[in-house]
PDB file of C-alpha atoms and ligand atoms in Angstrom:
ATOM      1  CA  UNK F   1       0.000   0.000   0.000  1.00 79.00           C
ATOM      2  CA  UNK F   2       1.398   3.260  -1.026  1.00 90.00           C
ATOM      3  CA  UNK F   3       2.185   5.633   2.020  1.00 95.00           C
ATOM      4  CA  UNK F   4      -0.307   8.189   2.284  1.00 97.00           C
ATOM      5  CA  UNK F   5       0.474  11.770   5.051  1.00 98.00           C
ATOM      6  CA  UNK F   6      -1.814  14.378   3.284  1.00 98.00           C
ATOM      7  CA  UNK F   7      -5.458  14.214   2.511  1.00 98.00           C
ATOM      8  CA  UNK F   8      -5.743  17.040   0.323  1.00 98.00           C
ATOM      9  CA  UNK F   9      -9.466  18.946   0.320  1.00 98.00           C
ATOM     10  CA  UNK F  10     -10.142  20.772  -3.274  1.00 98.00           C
ATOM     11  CA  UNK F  11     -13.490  22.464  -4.793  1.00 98.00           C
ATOM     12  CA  UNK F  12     -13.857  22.125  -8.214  1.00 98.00           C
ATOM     13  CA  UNK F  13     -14.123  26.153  -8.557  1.00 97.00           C
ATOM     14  CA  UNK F  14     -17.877  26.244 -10.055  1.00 98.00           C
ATOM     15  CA  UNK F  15     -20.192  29.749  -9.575  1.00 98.00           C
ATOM     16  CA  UNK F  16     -22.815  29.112  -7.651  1.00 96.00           C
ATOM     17  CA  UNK F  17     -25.765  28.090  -9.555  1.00 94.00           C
ATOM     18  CA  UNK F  18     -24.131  26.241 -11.736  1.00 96.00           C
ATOM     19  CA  UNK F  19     -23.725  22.344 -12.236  1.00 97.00           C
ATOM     20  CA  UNK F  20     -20.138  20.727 -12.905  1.00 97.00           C
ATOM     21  CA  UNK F  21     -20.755  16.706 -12.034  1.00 97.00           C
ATOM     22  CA  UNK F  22     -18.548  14.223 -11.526  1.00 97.00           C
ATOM     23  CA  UNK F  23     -18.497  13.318 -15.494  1.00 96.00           C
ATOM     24  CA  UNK F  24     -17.946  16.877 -16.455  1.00 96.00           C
ATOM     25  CA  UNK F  25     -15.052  16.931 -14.055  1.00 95.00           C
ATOM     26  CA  UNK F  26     -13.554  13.609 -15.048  1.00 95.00           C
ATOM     27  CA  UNK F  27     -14.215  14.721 -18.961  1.00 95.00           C
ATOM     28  CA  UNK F  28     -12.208  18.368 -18.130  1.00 94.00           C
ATOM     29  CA  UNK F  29      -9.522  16.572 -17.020  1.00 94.00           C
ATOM     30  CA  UNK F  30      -9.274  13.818 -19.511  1.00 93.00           C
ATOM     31  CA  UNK F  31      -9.818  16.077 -22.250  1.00 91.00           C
ATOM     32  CA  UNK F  32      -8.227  19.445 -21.287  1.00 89.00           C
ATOM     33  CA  UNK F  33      -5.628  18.524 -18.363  1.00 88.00           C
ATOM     34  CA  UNK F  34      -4.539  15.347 -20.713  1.00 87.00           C
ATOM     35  CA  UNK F  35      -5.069  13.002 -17.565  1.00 88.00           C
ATOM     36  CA  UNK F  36      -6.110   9.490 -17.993  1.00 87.00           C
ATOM     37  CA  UNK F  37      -8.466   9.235 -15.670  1.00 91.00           C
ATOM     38  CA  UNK F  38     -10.501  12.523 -13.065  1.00 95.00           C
ATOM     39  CA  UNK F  39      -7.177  13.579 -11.036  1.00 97.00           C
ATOM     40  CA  UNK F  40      -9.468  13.192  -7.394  1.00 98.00           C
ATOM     41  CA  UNK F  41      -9.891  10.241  -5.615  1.00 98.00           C
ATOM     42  CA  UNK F  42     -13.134  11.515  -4.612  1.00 98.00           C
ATOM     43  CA  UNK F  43     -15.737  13.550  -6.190  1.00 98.00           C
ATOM     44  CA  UNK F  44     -18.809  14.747  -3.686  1.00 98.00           C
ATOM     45  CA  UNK F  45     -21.203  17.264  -6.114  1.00 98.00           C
ATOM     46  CA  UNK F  46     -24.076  19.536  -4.078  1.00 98.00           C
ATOM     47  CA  UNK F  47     -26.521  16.894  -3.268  1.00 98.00           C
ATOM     48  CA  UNK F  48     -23.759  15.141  -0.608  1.00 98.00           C
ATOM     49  CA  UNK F  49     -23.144  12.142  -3.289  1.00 98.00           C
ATOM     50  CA  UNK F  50     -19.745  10.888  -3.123  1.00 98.00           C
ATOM     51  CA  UNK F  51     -18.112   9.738  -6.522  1.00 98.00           C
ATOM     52  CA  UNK F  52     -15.532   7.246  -6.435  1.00 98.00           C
ATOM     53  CA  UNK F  53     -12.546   9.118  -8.759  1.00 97.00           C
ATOM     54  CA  UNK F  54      -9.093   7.284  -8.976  1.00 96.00           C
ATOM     55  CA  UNK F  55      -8.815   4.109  -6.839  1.00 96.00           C
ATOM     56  CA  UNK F  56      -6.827   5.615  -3.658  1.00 96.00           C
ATOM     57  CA  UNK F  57      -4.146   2.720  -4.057  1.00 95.00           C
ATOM     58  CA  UNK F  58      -2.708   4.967  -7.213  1.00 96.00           C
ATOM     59  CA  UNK F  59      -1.748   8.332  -7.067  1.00 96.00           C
ATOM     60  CA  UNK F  60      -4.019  11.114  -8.518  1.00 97.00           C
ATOM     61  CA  UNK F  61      -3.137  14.515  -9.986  1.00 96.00           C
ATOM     62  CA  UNK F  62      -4.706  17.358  -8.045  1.00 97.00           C
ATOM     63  CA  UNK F  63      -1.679  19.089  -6.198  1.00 96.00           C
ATOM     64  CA  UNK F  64       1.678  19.683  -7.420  1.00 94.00           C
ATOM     65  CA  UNK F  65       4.664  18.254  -5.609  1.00 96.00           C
ATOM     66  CA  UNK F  66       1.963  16.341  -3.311  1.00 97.00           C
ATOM     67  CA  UNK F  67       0.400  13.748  -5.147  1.00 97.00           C
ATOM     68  CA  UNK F  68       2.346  10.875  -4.699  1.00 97.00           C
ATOM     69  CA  UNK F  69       1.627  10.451  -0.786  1.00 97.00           C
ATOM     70  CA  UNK F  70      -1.935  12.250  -0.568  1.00 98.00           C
ATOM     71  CA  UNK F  71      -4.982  11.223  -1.362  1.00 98.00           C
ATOM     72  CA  UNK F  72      -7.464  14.415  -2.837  1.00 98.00           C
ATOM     73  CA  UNK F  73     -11.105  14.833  -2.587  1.00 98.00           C
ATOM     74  CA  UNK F  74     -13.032  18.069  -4.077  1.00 98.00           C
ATOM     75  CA  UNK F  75     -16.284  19.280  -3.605  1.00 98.00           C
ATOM     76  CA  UNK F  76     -18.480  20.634  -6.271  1.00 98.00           C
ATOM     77  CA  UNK F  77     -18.768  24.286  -5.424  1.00 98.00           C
ATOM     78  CA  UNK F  78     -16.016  26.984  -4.041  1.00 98.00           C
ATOM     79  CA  UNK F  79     -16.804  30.036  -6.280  1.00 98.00           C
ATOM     80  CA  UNK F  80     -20.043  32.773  -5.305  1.00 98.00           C
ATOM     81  CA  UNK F  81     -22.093  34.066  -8.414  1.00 97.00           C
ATOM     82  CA  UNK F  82     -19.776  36.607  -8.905  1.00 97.00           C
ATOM     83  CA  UNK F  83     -16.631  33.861  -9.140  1.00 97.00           C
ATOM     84  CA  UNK F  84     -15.662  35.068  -6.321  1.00 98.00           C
ATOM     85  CA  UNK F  85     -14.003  32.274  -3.778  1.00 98.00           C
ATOM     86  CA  UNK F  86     -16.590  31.317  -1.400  1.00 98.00           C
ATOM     87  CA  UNK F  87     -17.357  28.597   0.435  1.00 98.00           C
ATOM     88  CA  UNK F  88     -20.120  27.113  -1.455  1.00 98.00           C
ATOM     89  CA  UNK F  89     -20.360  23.956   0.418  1.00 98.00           C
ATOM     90  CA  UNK F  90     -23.865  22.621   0.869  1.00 98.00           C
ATOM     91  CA  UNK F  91     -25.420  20.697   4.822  1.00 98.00           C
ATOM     92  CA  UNK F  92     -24.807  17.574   2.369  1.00 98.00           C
ATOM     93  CA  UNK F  93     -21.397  18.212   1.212  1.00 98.00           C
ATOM     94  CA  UNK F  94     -20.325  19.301   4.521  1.00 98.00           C
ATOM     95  CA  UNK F  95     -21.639  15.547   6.266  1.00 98.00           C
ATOM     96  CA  UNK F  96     -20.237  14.201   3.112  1.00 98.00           C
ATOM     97  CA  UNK F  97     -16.838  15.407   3.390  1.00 98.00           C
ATOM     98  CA  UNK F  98     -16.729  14.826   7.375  1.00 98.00           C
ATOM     99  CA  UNK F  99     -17.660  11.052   7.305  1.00 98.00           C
ATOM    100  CA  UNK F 100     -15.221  10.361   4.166  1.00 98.00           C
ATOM    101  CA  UNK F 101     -12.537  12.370   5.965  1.00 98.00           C
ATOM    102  CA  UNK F 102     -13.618   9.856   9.237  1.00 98.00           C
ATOM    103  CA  UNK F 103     -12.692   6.593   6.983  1.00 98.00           C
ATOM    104  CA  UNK F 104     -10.020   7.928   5.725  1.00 98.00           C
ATOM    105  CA  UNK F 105      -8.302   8.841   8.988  1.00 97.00           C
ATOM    106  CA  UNK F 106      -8.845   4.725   9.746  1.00 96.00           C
ATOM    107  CA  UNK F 107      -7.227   3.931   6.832  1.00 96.00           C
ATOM    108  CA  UNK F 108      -4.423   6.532   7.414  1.00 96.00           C
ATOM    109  CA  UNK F 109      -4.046   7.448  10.843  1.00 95.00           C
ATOM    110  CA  UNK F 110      -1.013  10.042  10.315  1.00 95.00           C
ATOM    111  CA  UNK F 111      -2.285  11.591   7.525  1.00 97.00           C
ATOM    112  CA  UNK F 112      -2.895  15.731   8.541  1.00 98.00           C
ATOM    113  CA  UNK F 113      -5.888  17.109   6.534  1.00 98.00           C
ATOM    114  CA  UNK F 114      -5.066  20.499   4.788  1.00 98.00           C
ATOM    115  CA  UNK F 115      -6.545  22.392   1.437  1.00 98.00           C
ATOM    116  CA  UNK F 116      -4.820  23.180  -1.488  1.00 98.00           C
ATOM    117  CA  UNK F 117      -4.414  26.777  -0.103  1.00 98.00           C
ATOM    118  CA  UNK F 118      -2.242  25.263   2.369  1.00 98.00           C
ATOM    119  CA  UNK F 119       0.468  23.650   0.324  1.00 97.00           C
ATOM    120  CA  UNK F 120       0.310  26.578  -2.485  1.00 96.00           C
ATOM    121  CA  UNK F 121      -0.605  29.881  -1.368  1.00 94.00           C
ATOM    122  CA  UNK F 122      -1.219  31.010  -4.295  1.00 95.00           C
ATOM    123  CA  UNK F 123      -4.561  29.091  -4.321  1.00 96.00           C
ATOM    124  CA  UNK F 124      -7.728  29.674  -2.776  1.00 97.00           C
ATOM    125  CA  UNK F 125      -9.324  25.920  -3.322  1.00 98.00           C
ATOM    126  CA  UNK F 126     -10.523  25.392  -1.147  1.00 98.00           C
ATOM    127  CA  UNK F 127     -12.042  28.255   0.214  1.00 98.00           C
ATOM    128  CA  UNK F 128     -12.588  27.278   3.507  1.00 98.00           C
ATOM    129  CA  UNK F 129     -10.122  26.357   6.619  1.00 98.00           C
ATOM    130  CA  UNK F 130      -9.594  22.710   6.235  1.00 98.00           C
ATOM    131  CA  UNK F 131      -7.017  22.660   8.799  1.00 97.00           C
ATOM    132  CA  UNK F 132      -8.745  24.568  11.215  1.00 97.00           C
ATOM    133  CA  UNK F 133     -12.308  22.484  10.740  1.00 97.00           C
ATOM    134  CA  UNK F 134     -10.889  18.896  10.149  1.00 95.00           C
ATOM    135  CA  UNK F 135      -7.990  19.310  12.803  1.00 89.00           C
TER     136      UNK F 135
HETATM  137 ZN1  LIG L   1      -7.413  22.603  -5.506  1.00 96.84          ZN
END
């Protein structure tokens, strides 16, 4: 099993109002990133569901310089109507993201939850305190 210290939390930078699911996502980034598969591991869109991305035993592309020992979900969301960064995230996303950050903590007991923001802070995704709320 590959060694895993980072779960990495993401949004997928979409306005408000607007829809970007789990296909669209994997299509962006097999079509415009030149990925072979959606770069997440995990995928949760506004109503809460949580889409199984890359299989966490191989590493994903979502975070420069981090990938190899993280694992990186995104939420569906992180931008107001005026693509602004906001945090977008739904009641559902929010349980979502909690109980999938709970199961991954079994599987990887060291592993520190951050955002993107924290490793490059030249980021907002994603547009909340992961650190702070996950600690
Ligand atoms: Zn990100």
């Amino acid at each position: 099993m590959r060694t895993v210290t980072l779960i990495i939390v993401h949004c997928s930078a979409t306005p408000e109002g607007q829809s970007f699911d789990f296909e669209q996502c994997r299509r962006d980034h097999i079509r415009h990133r030149g990925f072979r598969d959606i770069g997440y591991h995990f995928y949760i869109t506004r109503n809460g569901e949580i889409h199984r991305g890359r299989p966490i035993e191989q590493i994903g592309a979502h975070c420069q310089h981090h990938n190899r020992h993280s694992v990186g979900i995104c939420y569906e969301g992180g931008l107001d109507r005026n693509r602004q960064p906001c945090d977008t995230r739904t009641l559902e996303q929010k349980a979502s993201l909690l109980a999938l950050i709970r199961e991954l903590k079994k599987l990887y007991p060291n592993a520190l939850v951050v955002g993107h923001r924290d490793l490059n802070p030249m980021k907002a995704c994603p547009c909340f305190d992961a650190v702070a709320e996950y600690r």
